[in-house]
Structures are given as C-alpha cells and as structure tokens.
Short mmCIF file of C-alpha atoms in Angstrom, two decimals:
data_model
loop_
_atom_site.label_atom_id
_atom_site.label_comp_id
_atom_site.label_asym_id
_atom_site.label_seq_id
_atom_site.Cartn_x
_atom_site.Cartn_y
_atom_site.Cartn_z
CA UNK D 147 94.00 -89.84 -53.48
CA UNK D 148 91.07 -91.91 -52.49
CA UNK D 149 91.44 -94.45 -49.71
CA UNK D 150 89.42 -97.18 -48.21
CA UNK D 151 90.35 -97.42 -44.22
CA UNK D 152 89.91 -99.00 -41.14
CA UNK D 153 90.52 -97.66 -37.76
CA UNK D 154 90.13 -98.64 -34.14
CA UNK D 155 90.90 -96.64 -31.39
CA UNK D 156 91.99 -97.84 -27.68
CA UNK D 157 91.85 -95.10 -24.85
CA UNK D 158 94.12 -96.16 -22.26
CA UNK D 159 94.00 -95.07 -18.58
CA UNK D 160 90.31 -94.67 -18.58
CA UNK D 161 88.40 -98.56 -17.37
CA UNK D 162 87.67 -101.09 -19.17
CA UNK D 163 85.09 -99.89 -21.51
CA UNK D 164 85.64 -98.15 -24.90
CA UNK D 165 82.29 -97.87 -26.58
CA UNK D 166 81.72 -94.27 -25.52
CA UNK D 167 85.14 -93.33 -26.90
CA UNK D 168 84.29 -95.33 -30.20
CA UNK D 169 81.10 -93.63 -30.49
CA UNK D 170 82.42 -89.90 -30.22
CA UNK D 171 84.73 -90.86 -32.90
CA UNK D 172 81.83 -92.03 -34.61
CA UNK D 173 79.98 -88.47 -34.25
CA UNK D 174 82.95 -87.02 -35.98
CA UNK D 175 82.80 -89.41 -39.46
CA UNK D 176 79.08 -88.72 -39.22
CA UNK D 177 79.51 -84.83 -39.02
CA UNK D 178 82.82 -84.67 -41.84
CA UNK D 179 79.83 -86.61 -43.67
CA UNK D 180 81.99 -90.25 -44.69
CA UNK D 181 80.81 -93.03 -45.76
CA UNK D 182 81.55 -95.68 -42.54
CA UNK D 183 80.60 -98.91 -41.39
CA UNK D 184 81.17 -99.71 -38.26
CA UNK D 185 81.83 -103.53 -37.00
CA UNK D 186 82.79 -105.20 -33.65
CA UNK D 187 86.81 -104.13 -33.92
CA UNK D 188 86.91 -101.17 -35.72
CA UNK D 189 85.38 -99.16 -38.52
CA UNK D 190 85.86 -99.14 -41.84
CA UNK D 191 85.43 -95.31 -43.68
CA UNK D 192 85.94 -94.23 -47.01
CA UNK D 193 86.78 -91.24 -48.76
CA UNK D 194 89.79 -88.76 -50.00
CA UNK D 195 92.80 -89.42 -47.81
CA UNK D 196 93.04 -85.79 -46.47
CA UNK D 197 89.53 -85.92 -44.87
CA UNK D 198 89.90 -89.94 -43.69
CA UNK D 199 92.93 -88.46 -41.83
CA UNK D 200 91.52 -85.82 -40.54
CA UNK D 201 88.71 -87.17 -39.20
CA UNK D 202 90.76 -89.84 -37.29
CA UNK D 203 93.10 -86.75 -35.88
CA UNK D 204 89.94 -85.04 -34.70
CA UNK D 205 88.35 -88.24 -32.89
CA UNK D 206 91.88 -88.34 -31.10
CA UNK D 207 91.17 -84.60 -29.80
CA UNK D 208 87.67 -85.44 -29.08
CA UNK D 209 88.75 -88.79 -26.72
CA UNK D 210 91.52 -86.78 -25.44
CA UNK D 211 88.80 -83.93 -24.98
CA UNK D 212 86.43 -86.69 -23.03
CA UNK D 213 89.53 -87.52 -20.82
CA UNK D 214 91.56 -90.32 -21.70
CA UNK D 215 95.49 -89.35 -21.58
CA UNK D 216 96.38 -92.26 -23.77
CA UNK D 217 95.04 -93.54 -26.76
CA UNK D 218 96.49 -96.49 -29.51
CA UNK D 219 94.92 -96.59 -32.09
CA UNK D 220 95.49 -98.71 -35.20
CA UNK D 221 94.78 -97.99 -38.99
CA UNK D 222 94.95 -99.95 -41.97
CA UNK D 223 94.40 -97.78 -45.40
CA UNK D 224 94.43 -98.74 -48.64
CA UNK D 225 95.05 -96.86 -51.97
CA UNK D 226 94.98 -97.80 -55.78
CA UNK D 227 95.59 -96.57 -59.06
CA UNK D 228 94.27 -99.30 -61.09
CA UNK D 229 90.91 -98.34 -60.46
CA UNK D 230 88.18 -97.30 -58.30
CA UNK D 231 86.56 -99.30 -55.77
CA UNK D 232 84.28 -98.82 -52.93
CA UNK D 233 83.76 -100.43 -49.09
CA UNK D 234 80.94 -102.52 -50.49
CA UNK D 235 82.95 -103.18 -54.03
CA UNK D 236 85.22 -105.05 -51.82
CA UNK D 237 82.80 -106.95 -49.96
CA UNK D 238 80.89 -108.07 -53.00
CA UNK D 239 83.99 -109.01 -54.40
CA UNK D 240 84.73 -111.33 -52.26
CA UNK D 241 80.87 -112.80 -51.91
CA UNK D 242 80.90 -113.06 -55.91
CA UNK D 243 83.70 -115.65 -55.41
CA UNK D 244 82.00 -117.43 -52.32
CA UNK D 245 78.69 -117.84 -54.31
CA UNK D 246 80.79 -119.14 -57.22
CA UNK D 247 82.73 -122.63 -57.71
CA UNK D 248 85.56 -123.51 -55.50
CA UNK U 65 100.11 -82.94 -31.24
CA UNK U 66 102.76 -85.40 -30.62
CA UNK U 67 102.64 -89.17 -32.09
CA UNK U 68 104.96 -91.98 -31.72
CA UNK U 69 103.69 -94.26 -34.82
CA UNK U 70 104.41 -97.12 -36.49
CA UNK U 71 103.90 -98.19 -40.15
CA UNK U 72 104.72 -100.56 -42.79
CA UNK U 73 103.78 -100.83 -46.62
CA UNK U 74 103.10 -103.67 -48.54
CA UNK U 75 102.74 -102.92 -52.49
CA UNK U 76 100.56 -104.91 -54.04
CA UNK U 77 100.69 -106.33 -57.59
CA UNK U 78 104.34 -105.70 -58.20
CA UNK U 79 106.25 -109.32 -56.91
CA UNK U 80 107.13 -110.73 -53.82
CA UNK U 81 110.26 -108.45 -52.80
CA UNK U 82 108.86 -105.15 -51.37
CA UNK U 83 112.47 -103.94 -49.83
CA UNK U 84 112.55 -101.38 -52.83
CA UNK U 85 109.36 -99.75 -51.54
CA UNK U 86 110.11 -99.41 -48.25
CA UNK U 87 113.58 -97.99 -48.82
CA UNK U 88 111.55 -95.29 -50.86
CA UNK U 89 109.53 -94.38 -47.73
CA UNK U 90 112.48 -94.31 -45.63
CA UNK U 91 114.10 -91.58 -47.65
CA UNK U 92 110.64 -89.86 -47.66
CA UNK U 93 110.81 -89.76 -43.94
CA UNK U 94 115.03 -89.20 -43.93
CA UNK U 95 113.82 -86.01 -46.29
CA UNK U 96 111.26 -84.82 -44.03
CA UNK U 97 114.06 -85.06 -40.87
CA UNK U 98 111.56 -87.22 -38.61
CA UNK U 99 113.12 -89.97 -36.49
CA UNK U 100 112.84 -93.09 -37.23
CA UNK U 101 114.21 -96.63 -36.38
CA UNK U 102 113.11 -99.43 -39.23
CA UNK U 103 112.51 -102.68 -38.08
CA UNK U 104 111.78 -106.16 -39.52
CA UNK U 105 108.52 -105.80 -39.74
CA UNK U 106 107.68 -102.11 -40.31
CA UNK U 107 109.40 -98.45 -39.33
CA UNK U 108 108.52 -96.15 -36.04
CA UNK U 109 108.37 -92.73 -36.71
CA UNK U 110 108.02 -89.95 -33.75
CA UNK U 111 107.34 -86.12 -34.68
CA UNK U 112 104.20 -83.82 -34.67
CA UNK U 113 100.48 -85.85 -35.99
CA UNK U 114 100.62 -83.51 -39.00
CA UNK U 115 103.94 -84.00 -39.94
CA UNK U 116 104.14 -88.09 -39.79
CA UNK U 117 100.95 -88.44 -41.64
CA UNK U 118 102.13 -85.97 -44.51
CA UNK U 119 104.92 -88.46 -44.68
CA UNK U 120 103.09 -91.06 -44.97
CA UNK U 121 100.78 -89.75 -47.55
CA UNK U 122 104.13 -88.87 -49.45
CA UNK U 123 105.29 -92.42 -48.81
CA UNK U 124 102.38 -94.04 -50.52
CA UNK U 125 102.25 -91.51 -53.17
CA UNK U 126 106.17 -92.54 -53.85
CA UNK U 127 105.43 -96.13 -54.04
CA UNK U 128 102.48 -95.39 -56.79
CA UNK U 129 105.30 -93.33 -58.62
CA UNK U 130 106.82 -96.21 -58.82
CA UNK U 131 104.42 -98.52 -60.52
CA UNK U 132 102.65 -100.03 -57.58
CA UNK U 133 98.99 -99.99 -58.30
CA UNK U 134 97.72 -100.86 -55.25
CA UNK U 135 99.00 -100.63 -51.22
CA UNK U 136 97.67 -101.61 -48.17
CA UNK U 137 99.26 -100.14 -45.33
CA UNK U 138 99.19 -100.76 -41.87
CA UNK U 139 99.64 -97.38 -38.90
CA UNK U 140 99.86 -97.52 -35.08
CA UNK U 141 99.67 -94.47 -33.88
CA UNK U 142 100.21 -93.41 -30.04
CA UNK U 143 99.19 -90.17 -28.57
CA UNK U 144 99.15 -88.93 -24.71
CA UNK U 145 98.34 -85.43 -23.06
CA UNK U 146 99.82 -86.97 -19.80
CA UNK U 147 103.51 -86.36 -20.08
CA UNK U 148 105.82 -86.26 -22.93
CA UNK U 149 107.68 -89.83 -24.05
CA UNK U 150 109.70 -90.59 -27.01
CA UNK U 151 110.43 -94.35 -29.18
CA UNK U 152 113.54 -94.27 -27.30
CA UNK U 153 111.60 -93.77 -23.77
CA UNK U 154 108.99 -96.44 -24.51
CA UNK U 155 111.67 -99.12 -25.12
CA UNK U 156 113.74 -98.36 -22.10
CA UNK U 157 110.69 -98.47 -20.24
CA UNK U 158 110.61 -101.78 -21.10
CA UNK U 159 114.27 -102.50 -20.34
CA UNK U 160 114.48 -100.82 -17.19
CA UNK U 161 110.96 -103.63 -16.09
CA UNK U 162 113.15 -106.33 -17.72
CA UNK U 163 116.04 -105.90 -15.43
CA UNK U 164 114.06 -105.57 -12.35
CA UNK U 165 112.43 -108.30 -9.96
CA UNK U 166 109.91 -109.88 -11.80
CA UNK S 289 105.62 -123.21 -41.19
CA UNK S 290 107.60 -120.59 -40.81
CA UNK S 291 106.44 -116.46 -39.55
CA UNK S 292 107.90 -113.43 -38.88
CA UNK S 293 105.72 -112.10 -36.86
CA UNK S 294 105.19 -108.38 -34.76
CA UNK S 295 102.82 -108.01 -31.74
CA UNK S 296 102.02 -105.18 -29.35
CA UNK S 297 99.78 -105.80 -26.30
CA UNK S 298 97.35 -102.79 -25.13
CA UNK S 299 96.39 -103.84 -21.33
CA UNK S 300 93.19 -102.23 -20.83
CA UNK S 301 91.56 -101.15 -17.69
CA UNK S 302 94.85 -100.89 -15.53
CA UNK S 303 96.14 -97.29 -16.47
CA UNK S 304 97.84 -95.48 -18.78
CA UNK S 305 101.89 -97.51 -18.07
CA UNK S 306 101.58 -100.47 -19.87
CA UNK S 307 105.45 -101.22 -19.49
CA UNK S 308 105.19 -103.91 -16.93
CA UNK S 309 102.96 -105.99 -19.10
CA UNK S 310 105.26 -105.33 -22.02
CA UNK S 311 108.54 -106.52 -19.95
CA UNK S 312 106.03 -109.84 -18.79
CA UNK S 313 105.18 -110.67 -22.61
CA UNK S 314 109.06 -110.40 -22.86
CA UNK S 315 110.09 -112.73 -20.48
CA UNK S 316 107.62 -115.64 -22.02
CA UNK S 317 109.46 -114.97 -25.25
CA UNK S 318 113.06 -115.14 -23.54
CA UNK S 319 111.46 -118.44 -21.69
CA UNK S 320 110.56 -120.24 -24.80
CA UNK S 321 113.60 -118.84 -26.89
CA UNK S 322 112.06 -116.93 -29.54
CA UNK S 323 114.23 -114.53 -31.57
CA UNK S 324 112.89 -111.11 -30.67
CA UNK S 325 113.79 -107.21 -31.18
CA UNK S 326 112.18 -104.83 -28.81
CA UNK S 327 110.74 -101.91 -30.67
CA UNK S 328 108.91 -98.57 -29.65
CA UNK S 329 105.63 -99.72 -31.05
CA UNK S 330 105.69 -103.90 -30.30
CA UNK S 331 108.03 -106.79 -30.47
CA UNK S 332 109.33 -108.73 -33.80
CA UNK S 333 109.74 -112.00 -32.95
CA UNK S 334 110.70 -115.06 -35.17
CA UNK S 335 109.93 -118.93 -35.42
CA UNK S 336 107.47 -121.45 -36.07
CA UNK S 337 103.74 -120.48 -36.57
CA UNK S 338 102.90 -122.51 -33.16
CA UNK S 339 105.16 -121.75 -31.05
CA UNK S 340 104.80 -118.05 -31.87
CA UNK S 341 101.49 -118.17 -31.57
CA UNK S 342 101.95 -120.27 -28.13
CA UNK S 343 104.10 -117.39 -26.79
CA UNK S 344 101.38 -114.72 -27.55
CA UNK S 345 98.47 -116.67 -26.15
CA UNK S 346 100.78 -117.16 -23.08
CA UNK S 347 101.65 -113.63 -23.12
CA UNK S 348 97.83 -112.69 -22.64
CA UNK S 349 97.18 -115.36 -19.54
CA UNK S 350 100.59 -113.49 -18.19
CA UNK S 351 98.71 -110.37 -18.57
CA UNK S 352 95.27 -110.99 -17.95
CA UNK S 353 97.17 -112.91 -14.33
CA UNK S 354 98.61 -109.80 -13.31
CA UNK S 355 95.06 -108.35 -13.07
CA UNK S 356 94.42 -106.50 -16.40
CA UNK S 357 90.75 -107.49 -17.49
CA UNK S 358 90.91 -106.64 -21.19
CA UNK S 359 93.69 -106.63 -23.58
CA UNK S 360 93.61 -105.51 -27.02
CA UNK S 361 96.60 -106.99 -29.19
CA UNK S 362 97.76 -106.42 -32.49
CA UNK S 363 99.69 -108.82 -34.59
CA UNK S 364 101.25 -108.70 -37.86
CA UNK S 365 102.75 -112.29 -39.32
CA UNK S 366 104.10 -112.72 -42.74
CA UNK S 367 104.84 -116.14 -43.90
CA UNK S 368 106.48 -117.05 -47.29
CA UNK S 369 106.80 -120.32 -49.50
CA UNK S 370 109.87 -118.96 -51.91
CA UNK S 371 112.46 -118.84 -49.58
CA UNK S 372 113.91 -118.19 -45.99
CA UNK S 373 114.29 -115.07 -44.56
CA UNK S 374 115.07 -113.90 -41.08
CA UNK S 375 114.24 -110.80 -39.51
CA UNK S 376 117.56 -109.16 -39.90
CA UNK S 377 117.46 -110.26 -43.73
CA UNK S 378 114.73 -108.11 -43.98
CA UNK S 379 116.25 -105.41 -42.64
CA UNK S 380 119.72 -105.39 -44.29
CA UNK S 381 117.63 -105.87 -47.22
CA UNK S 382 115.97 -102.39 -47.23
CA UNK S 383 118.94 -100.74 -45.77
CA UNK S 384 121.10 -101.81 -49.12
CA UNK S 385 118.53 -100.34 -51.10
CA UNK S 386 119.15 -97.55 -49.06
CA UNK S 387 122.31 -97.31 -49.76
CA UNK S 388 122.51 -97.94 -53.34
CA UNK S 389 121.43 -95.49 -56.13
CA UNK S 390 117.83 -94.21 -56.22
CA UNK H 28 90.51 -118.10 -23.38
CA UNK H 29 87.18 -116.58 -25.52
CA UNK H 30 88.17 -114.41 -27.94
CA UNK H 31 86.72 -112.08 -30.54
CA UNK H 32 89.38 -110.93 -33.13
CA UNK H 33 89.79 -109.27 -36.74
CA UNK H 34 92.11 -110.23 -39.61
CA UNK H 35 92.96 -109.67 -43.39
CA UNK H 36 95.09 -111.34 -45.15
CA UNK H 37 96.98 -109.78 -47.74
CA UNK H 38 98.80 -112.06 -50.26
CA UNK H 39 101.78 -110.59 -52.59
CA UNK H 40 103.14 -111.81 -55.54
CA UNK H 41 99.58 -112.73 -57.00
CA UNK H 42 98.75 -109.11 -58.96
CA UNK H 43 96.41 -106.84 -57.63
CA UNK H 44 93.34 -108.81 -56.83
CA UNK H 45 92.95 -110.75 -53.42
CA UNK H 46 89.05 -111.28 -52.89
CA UNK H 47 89.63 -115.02 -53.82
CA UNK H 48 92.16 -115.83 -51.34
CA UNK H 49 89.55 -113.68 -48.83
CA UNK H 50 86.99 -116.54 -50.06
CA UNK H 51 89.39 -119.06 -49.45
CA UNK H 52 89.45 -117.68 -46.14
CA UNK H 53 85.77 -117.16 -45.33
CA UNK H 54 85.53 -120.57 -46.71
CA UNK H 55 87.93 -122.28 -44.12
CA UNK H 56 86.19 -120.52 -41.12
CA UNK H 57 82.99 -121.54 -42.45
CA UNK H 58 84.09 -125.47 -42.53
CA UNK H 59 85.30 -124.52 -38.45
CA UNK H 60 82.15 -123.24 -37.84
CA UNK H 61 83.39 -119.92 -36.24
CA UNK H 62 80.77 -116.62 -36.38
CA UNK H 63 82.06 -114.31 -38.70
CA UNK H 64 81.83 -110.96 -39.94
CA UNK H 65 82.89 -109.99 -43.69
CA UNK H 66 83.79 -106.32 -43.53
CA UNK H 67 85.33 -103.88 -46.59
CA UNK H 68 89.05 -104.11 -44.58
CA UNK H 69 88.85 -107.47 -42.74
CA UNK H 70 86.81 -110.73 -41.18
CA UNK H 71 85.28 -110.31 -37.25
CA UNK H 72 85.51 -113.48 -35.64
CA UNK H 73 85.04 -114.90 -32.45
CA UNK H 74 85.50 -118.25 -30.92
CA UNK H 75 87.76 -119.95 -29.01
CA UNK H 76 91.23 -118.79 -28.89
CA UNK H 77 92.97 -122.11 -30.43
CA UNK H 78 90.03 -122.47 -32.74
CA UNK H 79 90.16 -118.91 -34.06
CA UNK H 80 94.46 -119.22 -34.63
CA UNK H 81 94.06 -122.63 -35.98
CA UNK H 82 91.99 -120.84 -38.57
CA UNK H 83 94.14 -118.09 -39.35
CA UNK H 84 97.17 -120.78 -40.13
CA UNK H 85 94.83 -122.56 -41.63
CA UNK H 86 93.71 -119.99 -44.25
CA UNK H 87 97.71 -119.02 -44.35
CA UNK H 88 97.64 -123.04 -45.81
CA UNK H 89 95.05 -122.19 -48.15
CA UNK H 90 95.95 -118.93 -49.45
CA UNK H 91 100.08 -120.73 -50.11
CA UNK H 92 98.37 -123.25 -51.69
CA UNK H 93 96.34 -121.34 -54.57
CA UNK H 94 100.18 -120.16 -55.09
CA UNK H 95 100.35 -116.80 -53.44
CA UNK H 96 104.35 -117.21 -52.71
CA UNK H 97 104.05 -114.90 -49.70
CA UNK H 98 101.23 -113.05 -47.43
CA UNK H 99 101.17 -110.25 -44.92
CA UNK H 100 98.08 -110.68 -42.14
CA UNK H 101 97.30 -108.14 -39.87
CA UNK H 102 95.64 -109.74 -36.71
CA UNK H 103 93.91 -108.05 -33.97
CA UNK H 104 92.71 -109.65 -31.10
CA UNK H 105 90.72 -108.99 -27.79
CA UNK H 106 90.43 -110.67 -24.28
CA UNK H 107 88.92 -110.27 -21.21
CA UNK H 108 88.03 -111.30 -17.90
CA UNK H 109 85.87 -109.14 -16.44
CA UNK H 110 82.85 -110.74 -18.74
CA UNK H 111 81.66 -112.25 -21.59
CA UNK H 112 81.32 -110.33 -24.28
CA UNK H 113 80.11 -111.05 -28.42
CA UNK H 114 81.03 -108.94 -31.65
CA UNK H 115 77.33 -108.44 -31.54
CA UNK H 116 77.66 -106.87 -28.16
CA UNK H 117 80.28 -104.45 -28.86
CA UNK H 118 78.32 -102.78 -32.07
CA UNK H 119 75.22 -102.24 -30.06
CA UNK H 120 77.00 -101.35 -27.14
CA UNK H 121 78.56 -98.33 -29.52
CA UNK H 122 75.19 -97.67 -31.21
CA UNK H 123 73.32 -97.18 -27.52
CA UNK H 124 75.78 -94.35 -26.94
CA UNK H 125 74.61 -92.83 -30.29
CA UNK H 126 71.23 -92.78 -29.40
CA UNK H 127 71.87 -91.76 -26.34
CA UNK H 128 72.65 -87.95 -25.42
CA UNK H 129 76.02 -86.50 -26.37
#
C-alpha cells in the first residue's frame, strides 16, 4: 500500500529549538532513500507504507538517541485505491485549478 | 517501544457519515487487544510502536475493503524514555493540576 | 458557524511535564463555557467557530504567560452544513455501529 | 501574536477529488495577502494570528459553499516569544544542520 505522508516531530524537554532534531530525522528519509520534501512545519515523504513507517519509528530512536526523553510527533497519511498519485501530482493538481477559471 | 497515540480516519469519496468506518477500526484495534478510549473526534490507542501502527495499517486496509477509495488519516503519536505513563496517567495528570491552586 | 473541534498544546522549551499548561488551557475553556472532554492526546471541545477559536488563542497567551517561549499546537475542526451534531452524537454514533451486526 | 501555521482541508461528501476546494483555499489567502506555502499534504502560512484563523473560516465558507456538506481540517500552529521567526527561517535553519557535520 502506497502512501503519501506528512510528519513533524516535537522533542520535548530539550530548549527551544528543533531543527537539529528535524534534520536527523531528515538523514534517516535520505538514507531509507524516500522521496521527501521538506517545508517550514513538517515534511511531506512518499513511498510504500511499511518503509514511510519505518522511517518515522527510526527518526524517533535517533532523537531519542540525540537525547530528548519526549517527543510528539504528528502524522497525516494518505492512501488510495482509485489510482496512483504522487507528492507533486497533488500539488499540480491543485495549481491546474488555480491557473484555470474560478 | 511504548506509544500513547491518537488517530482518526476520514474516508473519502463514500458520503458524509463516516461512523461505519470508524466502528471498523475500532474492532480492528478491539481484535488486536490494544486499549483504547474513542472520542468525538478520533480514538487513543496505547501499546508497543509496532503493534499500534500494524493496527492502523489494518484499519485503513479495512476501510478500503469496504469500498472507500481514498483516506486521509490523521496520527499523534507520543513516545518518552523518561519514565513510563499511560492515556489514563496523562489525563489525571491533568485532573490532579485542575484541582489544585491555580 | 458551528465546529467540533480537538486541540492539544505542546509547550516547548520548559521540559518534558506539560500538564500544568494543559490544566491552564482547561480553565480558559471552563471560563468561557465551552463543552469539552479531556482526552489522553488533547481536548474536544464544542461551539461556535469564534469563540472556539477565541479560547485557543487565549489558551496560547495563558501559556506563552506562564513562561513557555514556543508552543506547537495541533487542531482538528470539522464543521458541517447538513445537520447538527454534538460531540457525544458522534460518539454514540460509532458505538451503535459497534454494536450492531458487522 | 505572529504566527506561522499549516492546514489542509479535507472536504467529504464531494467524491474523491479535493484539489479545487484546496484552490478555493489558496485563492482566499491570496485575496488576504498572507505568505503561503503549497505543499503535497497541506498550505504553510504565516501572518498574524487573527488574520491567519480568519482565513481558515474563511476558506471553511468557501469550501461549504461549492457544496461540500461537511469538511475535516487539520490545523497546526506555532508561537513564540523568544524571537521572530519566518517559514523561510525554519527550512534553512534545518538545511544548515545538513550541511553541517553529523
């Protein structure tokens, strides 16, 4: 089952910044080789649901791993049957019907 | 490792009512003996990472059984090395703050 | 226009207990009368778009006053034109599914 | 109260495709003049807080009015004190840790 995700991750207990965190989650999509895109509250990743998944689970061990005792993180996924459809399907999509009339 | 999570479902393309669908994903998770408390706007779930996403996965995979072609699902998910805490914990956490001196 | 709505507030920079600022969101709901349920993962709460709204924007300044720098919230808010529903109707409506044939 | 924030809006009871009530969206945050960023699960924006909600009801308006009978938004939403802060900022503030050393 293919999914199109979004995850963002907030280590708790640790100051006020993230981006470290975000980033060594970020080394983990890059090595499990998925397609990502990463914007200013999350990022979005793409690929067969056991992978997404288990990338996520292993960027919890590695935050963990760098210290933080508490994370929340939140993920939206999305699967379909009807067809297939990629990250940038969905954002062209939606720019198709923005160029066109109202 | 231990989650407490959160989810809820929303089928897309099959009407406005989407009780059906969730009851389906409740019995996935009744089946799989996690514990769970539903509420109006989604269902916490506690048990081991591996576990409560399998359910998950089975959840969406029930609701394209049953002619939903598309979902978009929303997860909170909560991990800690620090100590241990269940759903039940969390909320009388809260409680116990509540009844205090402000 | 009428939501229900479900919110959890992530204080961050101000270690890993974030019960305190959960039991302060609380008590602006309680002040303004909002319907609410208490949850492991975040707060339903019921009523019009603004004044829901209005309660979480208050809930932050609560927050953000009892010295937390950064909060990261999540929100969920359905809205529907076809008919009234409260939270509990959403709930009773799943759990007669439930309890019905498969 | 500055905020930067992410939402998607997902109507039901409208079939399968949403990307032109995410138009209708993009549209009504273009008319407020609010910096946005179009991503495969979701809209960045930032702004004020009041501006940025008025949007969000305001694109729950839209989105009834096309005649999607109900819709499910997922809102997140991010504050802080300790400085200011753009959804620029946060993406290069990630991307400096990946270029940095591990």
């Amino acid at each position: 089952m293919k999914v199109i995700a979004d995850f963002s991750v907030v280590p708790i207990g640790v100051g006020v910044s993230v981006s470290k965190y975000v980033a060594a989650c970020q080394r983990v999509l890059d090595e499990m080789k998925l397609k990502t895109h990463l914007h200013a509250y999350g990022t979005n990743v793409e690929g067969e649901w056991d992978e997404v998944f288990a990338a996520i689970k292993r960027c919890h061990e590695a935050v963990h791993g760098m210290g933080a005792p508490r994370i929340s993180t939140v993920i939206k996924v999305g699967t379909r049957t009807d067809r297939d459809q990629t990250m940038s399907d969905k954002v062209t999509s939606v720019e198709s019907k923005l160029a066109g009339p109202t």
